[in-house]
């Protein structure tokens, strides 16, 4: 279970890092704000016209008597909105990273330089257009995988008891895994680690991934929270990527102070 706590600590360390580097944090907010506006517009449109969509999709219920027609279409409209919300959580990170690739690439490099013992950061050596292409291609592959899981969980949601208890927990765990993949991809792509190898790395440390990604998935349900946590999430994912690859990481003074306080507290 130590990996679970370590993953959560990386999430906190990332937030602390951007708190100490205000300029990087400010630039890192811009892509998330733009993505948030786009997603809110789409969800608002669904809320306004979702009933029309379910009415169009269920012509077989036109002749049903009250209250069954209203119950069916109301349930499907609510379910459609919940599914759209889940998909927005799953794809928010991918879209934000795609829009903000140069911003987050720069932030991740600065984290690497700050914590590496020699003050350097790995570089892919690829031109920007190629990095954007690779990022978009890999993000699409991850989104397809996430959609397959979303459809499966959506179907399991109809199973009595399991759909109301187990499925929501699984949903956040799956979302956390894919969020972590997208976020660590910023640092790992600079190291020329391909998607298949990235997934293998994450699967080998699932508790670490869930410790980092599941709390983030819960927080990302609130759109405004997602925007403000995004820069720190990229920073924390960079630190976790170094751990996954076994790279030596120099503890910052703040981390050392925190470790000293924890040691003192344990001793007392």
PDB file of C-alpha atoms in Angstrom:
ATOM      1  CA  UNK A   1       0.000   0.000   0.000  1.00  0.00           C
ATOM      2  CA  UNK A   2       3.018   2.309   0.213  1.00  0.00           C
ATOM      3  CA  UNK A   3       2.799   2.975  -3.531  1.00  0.00           C
ATOM      4  CA  UNK A   4      -0.737   4.280  -3.028  1.00  0.00           C
ATOM      5  CA  UNK A   5       0.504   6.889  -0.539  1.00  0.00           C
ATOM      6  CA  UNK A   6       3.538   7.677  -2.706  1.00  0.00           C
ATOM      7  CA  UNK A   7       1.316   8.416  -5.694  1.00  0.00           C
ATOM      8  CA  UNK A   8      -0.756  10.835  -3.621  1.00  0.00           C
ATOM      9  CA  UNK A   9       2.433  12.499  -2.349  1.00  0.00           C
ATOM     10  CA  UNK A  10       3.546  13.117  -5.940  1.00  0.00           C
ATOM     11  CA  UNK A  11       0.232  14.858  -6.563  1.00  0.00           C
ATOM     12  CA  UNK A  12       0.817  17.090  -3.534  1.00  0.00           C
ATOM     13  CA  UNK A  13       4.470  17.730  -4.449  1.00  0.00           C
ATOM     14  CA  UNK A  14       3.410  18.860  -7.908  1.00  0.00           C
ATOM     15  CA  UNK A  15       0.972  21.367  -6.430  1.00  0.00           C
ATOM     16  CA  UNK A  16       3.654  22.640  -4.052  1.00  0.00           C
ATOM     17  CA  UNK A  17       6.117  23.012  -6.922  1.00  0.00           C
ATOM     18  CA  UNK A  18       3.829  25.266  -8.980  1.00  0.00           C
ATOM     19  CA  UNK A  19       2.926  27.221  -5.817  1.00  0.00           C
ATOM     20  CA  UNK A  20       6.628  28.136  -5.533  1.00  0.00           C
ATOM     21  CA  UNK A  21       6.871  29.008  -9.252  1.00  0.00           C
ATOM     22  CA  UNK A  22       4.044  31.470  -9.812  1.00  0.00           C
ATOM     23  CA  UNK A  23       4.982  32.390 -13.393  1.00  0.00           C
ATOM     24  CA  UNK A  24       4.850  28.776 -14.553  1.00  0.00           C
ATOM     25  CA  UNK A  25       1.569  28.315 -12.725  1.00  0.00           C
ATOM     26  CA  UNK A  26       0.017  31.357 -14.415  1.00  0.00           C
ATOM     27  CA  UNK A  27       0.970  30.212 -17.917  1.00  0.00           C
ATOM     28  CA  UNK A  28      -0.197  26.689 -17.091  1.00  0.00           C
ATOM     29  CA  UNK A  29      -3.715  27.928 -16.308  1.00  0.00           C
ATOM     30  CA  UNK A  30      -4.384  29.302 -19.810  1.00  0.00           C
ATOM     31  CA  UNK A  31      -4.958  26.000 -21.715  1.00  0.00           C
ATOM     32  CA  UNK A  32      -7.235  24.687 -18.973  1.00  0.00           C
ATOM     33  CA  UNK A  33      -9.354  27.848 -18.997  1.00  0.00           C
ATOM     34  CA  UNK A  34      -9.814  27.652 -22.763  1.00  0.00           C
ATOM     35  CA  UNK A  35     -10.741  23.953 -22.613  1.00  0.00           C
ATOM     36  CA  UNK A  36     -13.133  24.624 -19.748  1.00  0.00           C
ATOM     37  CA  UNK A  37     -15.028  27.223 -21.784  1.00  0.00           C
ATOM     38  CA  UNK A  38     -15.392  24.783 -24.692  1.00  0.00           C
ATOM     39  CA  UNK A  39     -16.575  21.918 -22.474  1.00  0.00           C
ATOM     40  CA  UNK A  40     -19.020  24.078 -20.520  1.00  0.00           C
ATOM     41  CA  UNK A  41     -20.555  25.250 -23.792  1.00  0.00           C
ATOM     42  CA  UNK A  42     -21.004  21.634 -24.940  1.00  0.00           C
ATOM     43  CA  UNK A  43     -22.493  20.483 -21.601  1.00  0.00           C
ATOM     44  CA  UNK A  44     -24.824  23.495 -21.502  1.00  0.00           C
ATOM     45  CA  UNK A  45     -26.061  22.657 -24.999  1.00  0.00           C
ATOM     46  CA  UNK A  46     -26.685  19.062 -23.902  1.00  0.00           C
ATOM     47  CA  UNK A  47     -28.578  20.240 -20.815  1.00  0.00           C
ATOM     48  CA  UNK A  48     -30.773  22.508 -22.946  1.00  0.00           C
ATOM     49  CA  UNK A  49     -31.471  20.108 -25.797  1.00  0.00           C
ATOM     50  CA  UNK A  50     -30.847  16.702 -24.203  1.00  0.00           C
ATOM     51  CA  UNK A  51     -34.575  16.013 -23.863  1.00  0.00           C
ATOM     52  CA  UNK A  52     -35.102  16.693 -27.577  1.00  0.00           C
ATOM     53  CA  UNK A  53     -32.271  14.278 -28.356  1.00  0.00           C
ATOM     54  CA  UNK A  54     -33.713  11.446 -26.253  1.00  0.00           C
ATOM     55  CA  UNK A  55     -37.191  12.087 -27.702  1.00  0.00           C
ATOM     56  CA  UNK A  56     -35.751  11.742 -31.200  1.00  0.00           C
ATOM     57  CA  UNK A  57     -33.861   8.572 -30.215  1.00  0.00           C
ATOM     58  CA  UNK A  58     -36.920   6.857 -28.660  1.00  0.00           C
ATOM     59  CA  UNK A  59     -39.752   7.061 -31.221  1.00  0.00           C
ATOM     60  CA  UNK A  60     -41.054   3.718 -29.943  1.00  0.00           C
ATOM     61  CA  UNK A  61     -42.177   5.483 -26.742  1.00  0.00           C
ATOM     62  CA  UNK A  62     -44.326   8.111 -28.502  1.00  0.00           C
ATOM     63  CA  UNK A  63     -47.522   6.176 -27.791  1.00  0.00           C
ATOM     64  CA  UNK A  64     -46.674   5.208 -24.208  1.00  0.00           C
ATOM     65  CA  UNK A  65     -49.054   6.411 -21.529  1.00  0.00           C
ATOM     66  CA  UNK A  66     -48.100   8.682 -18.651  1.00  0.00           C
ATOM     67  CA  UNK A  67     -45.993   8.421 -16.513  1.00  0.00           C
ATOM     68  CA  UNK A  68     -43.934   5.730 -18.293  1.00  0.00           C
ATOM     69  CA  UNK A  69     -42.968   7.848 -21.281  1.00  0.00           C
ATOM     70  CA  UNK A  70     -41.743  10.698 -19.077  1.00  0.00           C
ATOM     71  CA  UNK A  71     -39.918   8.346 -16.708  1.00  0.00           C
ATOM     72  CA  UNK A  72     -38.092   6.573 -19.537  1.00  0.00           C
ATOM     73  CA  UNK A  73     -37.044   9.714 -21.366  1.00  0.00           C
ATOM     74  CA  UNK A  74     -36.174  11.535 -18.159  1.00  0.00           C
ATOM     75  CA  UNK A  75     -34.001   8.613 -17.049  1.00  0.00           C
ATOM     76  CA  UNK A  76     -32.257   8.426 -20.446  1.00  0.00           C
ATOM     77  CA  UNK A  77     -31.701  12.193 -20.514  1.00  0.00           C
ATOM     78  CA  UNK A  78     -30.113  12.093 -17.065  1.00  0.00           C
ATOM     79  CA  UNK A  79     -28.034   9.063 -17.996  1.00  0.00           C
ATOM     80  CA  UNK A  80     -26.871  10.783 -21.185  1.00  0.00           C
ATOM     81  CA  UNK A  81     -25.769  13.848 -19.234  1.00  0.00           C
ATOM     82  CA  UNK A  82     -23.911  11.726 -16.660  1.00  0.00           C
ATOM     83  CA  UNK A  83     -22.156   9.835 -19.455  1.00  0.00           C
ATOM     84  CA  UNK A  84     -21.228  13.128 -21.141  1.00  0.00           C
ATOM     85  CA  UNK A  85     -19.863  14.379 -17.824  1.00  0.00           C
ATOM     86  CA  UNK A  86     -17.780  11.209 -17.418  1.00  0.00           C
ATOM     87  CA  UNK A  87     -16.447  11.551 -20.974  1.00  0.00           C
ATOM     88  CA  UNK A  88     -15.607  15.188 -20.343  1.00  0.00           C
ATOM     89  CA  UNK A  89     -13.549  14.140 -17.316  1.00  0.00           C
ATOM     90  CA  UNK A  90     -11.845  11.420 -19.357  1.00  0.00           C
ATOM     91  CA  UNK A  91     -11.038  13.710 -22.281  1.00  0.00           C
ATOM     92  CA  UNK A  92     -10.477  17.031 -20.461  1.00  0.00           C
ATOM     93  CA  UNK A  93      -6.836  16.250 -19.735  1.00  0.00           C
ATOM     94  CA  UNK A  94      -6.130  15.041 -23.273  1.00  0.00           C
ATOM     95  CA  UNK A  95      -7.708  18.130 -24.818  1.00  0.00           C
ATOM     96  CA  UNK A  96      -6.014  20.517 -22.376  1.00  0.00           C
ATOM     97  CA  UNK A  97      -2.621  18.884 -22.932  1.00  0.00           C
ATOM     98  CA  UNK A  98      -3.098  19.060 -26.690  1.00  0.00           C
ATOM     99  CA  UNK A  99      -4.030  22.747 -26.595  1.00  0.00           C
ATOM    100  CA  UNK A 100      -1.332  23.563 -24.058  1.00  0.00           C
ATOM    101  CA  UNK A 101       1.452  21.301 -25.322  1.00  0.00           C
ATOM    102  CA  UNK A 102       4.115  24.055 -25.480  1.00  0.00           C
ATOM    103  CA  UNK A 103       3.132  25.387 -22.029  1.00  0.00           C
ATOM    104  CA  UNK A 104       3.189  22.021 -20.280  1.00  0.00           C
ATOM    105  CA  UNK A 105       6.287  20.872 -22.124  1.00  0.00           C
ATOM    106  CA  UNK A 106       8.116  23.915 -20.783  1.00  0.00           C
ATOM    107  CA  UNK A 107       6.723  23.387 -17.274  1.00  0.00           C
ATOM    108  CA  UNK A 108       7.741  19.721 -17.256  1.00  0.00           C
ATOM    109  CA  UNK A 109      11.267  20.576 -18.410  1.00  0.00           C
ATOM    110  CA  UNK A 110      11.631  23.117 -15.610  1.00  0.00           C
ATOM    111  CA  UNK A 111      10.533  20.523 -13.046  1.00  0.00           C
ATOM    112  CA  UNK A 112      13.130  18.089 -14.417  1.00  0.00           C
ATOM    113  CA  UNK A 113      15.879  20.699 -14.219  1.00  0.00           C
ATOM    114  CA  UNK A 114      14.857  21.687 -10.706  1.00  0.00           C
ATOM    115  CA  UNK A 115      14.973  18.183  -9.248  1.00  0.00           C
ATOM    116  CA  UNK A 116      17.679  16.493 -11.329  1.00  0.00           C
ATOM    117  CA  UNK A 117      21.089  16.248  -9.685  1.00  0.00           C
ATOM    118  CA  UNK A 118      22.895  17.721 -12.694  1.00  0.00           C
ATOM    119  CA  UNK A 119      20.300  20.411 -13.441  1.00  0.00           C
ATOM    120  CA  UNK A 120      19.427  19.064 -16.905  1.00  0.00           C
ATOM    121  CA  UNK A 121      16.206  17.869 -18.544  1.00  0.00           C
ATOM    122  CA  UNK A 122      15.775  15.184 -21.215  1.00  0.00           C
ATOM    123  CA  UNK A 123      14.822  16.497 -24.656  1.00  0.00           C
ATOM    124  CA  UNK A 124      13.115  14.608 -27.459  1.00  0.00           C
ATOM    125  CA  UNK A 125      15.039  16.422 -30.196  1.00  0.00           C
ATOM    126  CA  UNK A 126      11.873  16.441 -32.330  1.00  0.00           C
ATOM    127  CA  UNK A 127      10.414  19.553 -34.005  1.00  0.00           C
ATOM    128  CA  UNK A 128       7.283  21.011 -32.391  1.00  0.00           C
ATOM    129  CA  UNK A 129       4.933  19.916 -35.191  1.00  0.00           C
ATOM    130  CA  UNK A 130       6.044  16.307 -34.794  1.00  0.00           C
ATOM    131  CA  UNK A 131       5.645  16.425 -31.014  1.00  0.00           C
ATOM    132  CA  UNK A 132       2.129  17.800 -31.487  1.00  0.00           C
ATOM    133  CA  UNK A 133       1.321  15.029 -33.963  1.00  0.00           C
ATOM    134  CA  UNK A 134       2.587  12.305 -31.620  1.00  0.00           C
ATOM    135  CA  UNK A 135       0.706  13.844 -28.698  1.00  0.00           C
ATOM    136  CA  UNK A 136      -2.553  14.058 -30.697  1.00  0.00           C
ATOM    137  CA  UNK A 137      -2.158  10.501 -32.019  1.00  0.00           C
ATOM    138  CA  UNK A 138      -1.450   9.016 -28.586  1.00  0.00           C
ATOM    139  CA  UNK A 139      -4.239  11.037 -26.976  1.00  0.00           C
ATOM    140  CA  UNK A 140      -6.698   9.697 -29.540  1.00  0.00           C
ATOM    141  CA  UNK A 141      -5.615   6.141 -28.782  1.00  0.00           C
ATOM    142  CA  UNK A 142      -6.082   6.726 -25.059  1.00  0.00           C
ATOM    143  CA  UNK A 143      -9.485   8.330 -25.585  1.00  0.00           C
ATOM    144  CA  UNK A 144     -10.615   5.308 -27.636  1.00  0.00           C
ATOM    145  CA  UNK A 145      -9.521   2.996 -24.822  1.00  0.00           C
ATOM    146  CA  UNK A 146     -11.266   5.210 -22.281  1.00  0.00           C
ATOM    147  CA  UNK A 147     -14.455   5.225 -24.358  1.00  0.00           C
ATOM    148  CA  UNK A 148     -14.475   1.425 -24.451  1.00  0.00           C
ATOM    149  CA  UNK A 149     -14.264   1.371 -20.651  1.00  0.00           C
ATOM    150  CA  UNK A 150     -16.963   4.057 -20.427  1.00  0.00           C
ATOM    151  CA  UNK A 151     -19.360   1.987 -22.562  1.00  0.00           C
ATOM    152  CA  UNK A 152     -18.659  -1.129 -20.463  1.00  0.00           C
ATOM    153  CA  UNK A 153     -19.214   0.733 -17.191  1.00  0.00           C
ATOM    154  CA  UNK A 154     -22.327   2.351 -18.624  1.00  0.00           C
ATOM    155  CA  UNK A 155     -23.755  -1.095 -19.387  1.00  0.00           C
ATOM    156  CA  UNK A 156     -22.783  -2.427 -15.937  1.00  0.00           C
ATOM    157  CA  UNK A 157     -24.592   0.544 -14.414  1.00  0.00           C
ATOM    158  CA  UNK A 158     -27.884  -1.213 -15.124  1.00  0.00           C
ATOM    159  CA  UNK A 159     -26.944  -4.195 -12.929  1.00  0.00           C
ATOM    160  CA  UNK A 160     -28.827  -3.890  -9.605  1.00  0.00           C
ATOM    161  CA  UNK A 161     -26.684  -2.964  -6.584  1.00  0.00           C
ATOM    162  CA  UNK A 162     -23.408  -3.398  -8.531  1.00  0.00           C
ATOM    163  CA  UNK A 163     -24.302  -0.481 -10.791  1.00  0.00           C
ATOM    164  CA  UNK A 164     -24.873   1.810  -7.814  1.00  0.00           C
ATOM    165  CA  UNK A 165     -21.888   0.752  -5.675  1.00  0.00           C
ATOM    166  CA  UNK A 166     -19.048  -0.983  -7.489  1.00  0.00           C
ATOM    167  CA  UNK A 167     -19.337   0.708 -10.896  1.00  0.00           C
ATOM    168  CA  UNK A 168     -18.827   4.319  -9.658  1.00  0.00           C
ATOM    169  CA  UNK A 169     -15.667   3.240  -7.788  1.00  0.00           C
ATOM    170  CA  UNK A 170     -14.360   1.399 -10.859  1.00  0.00           C
ATOM    171  CA  UNK A 171     -15.211   4.426 -12.970  1.00  0.00           C
ATOM    172  CA  UNK A 172     -13.025   6.743 -10.913  1.00  0.00           C
ATOM    173  CA  UNK A 173     -10.186   4.215 -10.821  1.00  0.00           C
ATOM    174  CA  UNK A 174     -10.274   3.798 -14.610  1.00  0.00           C
ATOM    175  CA  UNK A 175     -10.486   7.554 -15.083  1.00  0.00           C
ATOM    176  CA  UNK A 176      -7.551   8.022 -12.700  1.00  0.00           C
ATOM    177  CA  UNK A 177      -5.433   5.550 -14.644  1.00  0.00           C
ATOM    178  CA  UNK A 178      -6.017   7.275 -17.982  1.00  0.00           C
ATOM    179  CA  UNK A 179      -5.560  10.738 -16.467  1.00  0.00           C
ATOM    180  CA  UNK A 180      -2.185   9.622 -15.114  1.00  0.00           C
ATOM    181  CA  UNK A 181      -1.188   8.207 -18.494  1.00  0.00           C
ATOM    182  CA  UNK A 182      -1.968  11.501 -20.214  1.00  0.00           C
ATOM    183  CA  UNK A 183      -0.139  13.569 -17.607  1.00  0.00           C
ATOM    184  CA  UNK A 184       2.986  11.408 -17.365  1.00  0.00           C
ATOM    185  CA  UNK A 185       2.996  11.321 -21.177  1.00  0.00           C
ATOM    186  CA  UNK A 186       4.282  14.921 -21.218  1.00  0.00           C
ATOM    187  CA  UNK A 187       7.531  13.917 -19.496  1.00  0.00           C
ATOM    188  CA  UNK A 188       7.790  10.432 -20.992  1.00  0.00           C
ATOM    189  CA  UNK A 189       7.288  11.640 -24.555  1.00  0.00           C
ATOM    190  CA  UNK A 190      10.332  13.901 -24.141  1.00  0.00           C
ATOM    191  CA  UNK A 191      12.240  10.749 -23.232  1.00  0.00           C
ATOM    192  CA  UNK A 192      11.002   9.052 -26.437  1.00  0.00           C
ATOM    193  CA  UNK A 193       9.009   6.465 -24.473  1.00  0.00           C
ATOM    194  CA  UNK A 194       6.331   5.065 -26.773  1.00  0.00           C
ATOM    195  CA  UNK A 195       2.687   4.693 -25.722  1.00  0.00           C
ATOM    196  CA  UNK A 196       2.815   0.899 -25.372  1.00  0.00           C
ATOM    197  CA  UNK A 197       5.849   1.126 -23.092  1.00  0.00           C
ATOM    198  CA  UNK A 198       4.204   3.921 -21.096  1.00  0.00           C
ATOM    199  CA  UNK A 199       1.141   1.777 -20.474  1.00  0.00           C
ATOM    200  CA  UNK A 200       3.345  -1.149 -19.427  1.00  0.00           C
ATOM    201  CA  UNK A 201       5.174   1.105 -16.936  1.00  0.00           C
ATOM    202  CA  UNK A 202       1.924   2.296 -15.414  1.00  0.00           C
ATOM    203  CA  UNK A 203       0.444  -1.205 -15.197  1.00  0.00           C
ATOM    204  CA  UNK A 204       3.543  -2.378 -13.351  1.00  0.00           C
ATOM    205  CA  UNK A 205       2.822   0.209 -10.595  1.00  0.00           C
ATOM    206  CA  UNK A 206      -0.979   0.314 -10.496  1.00  0.00           C
ATOM    207  CA  UNK A 207      -1.203   1.359  -6.832  1.00  0.00           C
ATOM    208  CA  UNK A 208       1.155   4.272  -7.521  1.00  0.00           C
ATOM    209  CA  UNK A 209      -1.014   5.298 -10.472  1.00  0.00           C
ATOM    210  CA  UNK A 210      -4.273   5.038  -8.517  1.00  0.00           C
ATOM    211  CA  UNK A 211      -2.800   6.979  -5.601  1.00  0.00           C
ATOM    212  CA  UNK A 212      -2.001   9.808  -8.001  1.00  0.00           C
ATOM    213  CA  UNK A 213      -4.844   9.615 -10.497  1.00  0.00           C
ATOM    214  CA  UNK A 214      -7.942   8.613  -8.524  1.00  0.00           C
ATOM    215  CA  UNK A 215      -7.980  11.659  -6.184  1.00  0.00           C
ATOM    216  CA  UNK A 216      -7.315  13.790  -9.262  1.00  0.00           C
ATOM    217  CA  UNK A 217     -10.246  12.181 -11.092  1.00  0.00           C
ATOM    218  CA  UNK A 218     -12.510  12.952  -8.129  1.00  0.00           C
ATOM    219  CA  UNK A 219     -11.307  16.569  -8.105  1.00  0.00           C
ATOM    220  CA  UNK A 220     -11.660  16.903 -11.890  1.00  0.00           C
ATOM    221  CA  UNK A 221     -15.413  16.251 -11.612  1.00  0.00           C
ATOM    222  CA  UNK A 222     -15.595  19.941 -10.622  1.00  0.00           C
ATOM    223  CA  UNK A 223     -14.487  21.772 -13.808  1.00  0.00           C
ATOM    224  CA  UNK A 224     -13.037  24.852 -12.089  1.00  0.00           C
ATOM    225  CA  UNK A 225     -10.966  22.665  -9.770  1.00  0.00           C
ATOM    226  CA  UNK A 226      -9.550  20.819 -12.782  1.00  0.00           C
ATOM    227  CA  UNK A 227      -8.301  24.082 -14.293  1.00  0.00           C
ATOM    228  CA  UNK A 228      -6.466  25.172 -11.154  1.00  0.00           C
ATOM    229  CA  UNK A 229      -4.983  21.739 -10.406  1.00  0.00           C
ATOM    230  CA  UNK A 230      -3.798  21.064 -13.948  1.00  0.00           C
ATOM    231  CA  UNK A 231      -0.348  22.786 -13.790  1.00  0.00           C
ATOM    232  CA  UNK A 232       0.476  21.070 -10.494  1.00  0.00           C
ATOM    233  CA  UNK A 233      -0.775  17.756 -11.877  1.00  0.00           C
ATOM    234  CA  UNK A 234       1.695  18.042 -14.780  1.00  0.00           C
ATOM    235  CA  UNK A 235       4.497  18.868 -12.337  1.00  0.00           C
ATOM    236  CA  UNK A 236       3.605  15.941 -10.069  1.00  0.00           C
ATOM    237  CA  UNK A 237       3.307  13.578 -13.032  1.00  0.00           C
ATOM    238  CA  UNK A 238       6.809  14.593 -14.126  1.00  0.00           C
ATOM    239  CA  UNK A 239       8.141  13.644 -10.700  1.00  0.00           C
ATOM    240  CA  UNK A 240       6.284  10.325 -10.893  1.00  0.00           C
ATOM    241  CA  UNK A 241       7.636   9.653 -14.391  1.00  0.00           C
ATOM    242  CA  UNK A 242      11.160   9.968 -12.993  1.00  0.00           C
ATOM    243  CA  UNK A 243      10.252   7.404 -10.327  1.00  0.00           C
ATOM    244  CA  UNK A 244       8.806   5.004 -12.905  1.00  0.00           C
ATOM    245  CA  UNK A 245      12.028   5.171 -14.917  1.00  0.00           C
ATOM    246  CA  UNK A 246      14.272   4.910 -11.858  1.00  0.00           C
ATOM    247  CA  UNK A 247      15.887   8.314 -12.392  1.00  0.00           C
ATOM    248  CA  UNK A 248      17.644   9.947  -9.449  1.00  0.00           C
ATOM    249  CA  UNK A 249      15.730  12.906  -8.084  1.00  0.00           C
ATOM    250  CA  UNK A 250      17.139  15.582  -5.821  1.00  0.00           C
ATOM    251  CA  UNK A 251      14.802  16.530  -2.999  1.00  0.00           C
ATOM    252  CA  UNK A 252      14.013  20.241  -2.889  1.00  0.00           C
ATOM    253  CA  UNK A 253      14.521  22.148   0.327  1.00  0.00           C
ATOM    254  CA  UNK A 254      10.784  22.192   0.987  1.00  0.00           C
ATOM    255  CA  UNK A 255      10.547  18.431   0.556  1.00  0.00           C
ATOM    256  CA  UNK A 256      13.488  17.947   2.887  1.00  0.00           C
ATOM    257  CA  UNK A 257      11.838  20.173   5.492  1.00  0.00           C
ATOM    258  CA  UNK A 258       8.608  18.192   5.171  1.00  0.00           C
ATOM    259  CA  UNK A 259      10.480  14.913   5.564  1.00  0.00           C
ATOM    260  CA  UNK A 260      12.280  16.269   8.645  1.00  0.00           C
ATOM    261  CA  UNK A 261       8.960  17.328  10.184  1.00  0.00           C
ATOM    262  CA  UNK A 262       7.462  13.890   9.497  1.00  0.00           C
ATOM    263  CA  UNK A 263      10.518  12.228  11.079  1.00  0.00           C
ATOM    264  CA  UNK A 264      10.324  14.475  14.147  1.00  0.00           C
ATOM    265  CA  UNK A 265       6.596  13.804  14.499  1.00  0.00           C
ATOM    266  CA  UNK A 266       7.200  10.046  14.283  1.00  0.00           C
ATOM    267  CA  UNK A 267       9.981  10.213  16.877  1.00  0.00           C
ATOM    268  CA  UNK A 268       7.845  12.167  19.310  1.00  0.00           C
TER     269      UNK A 268
END
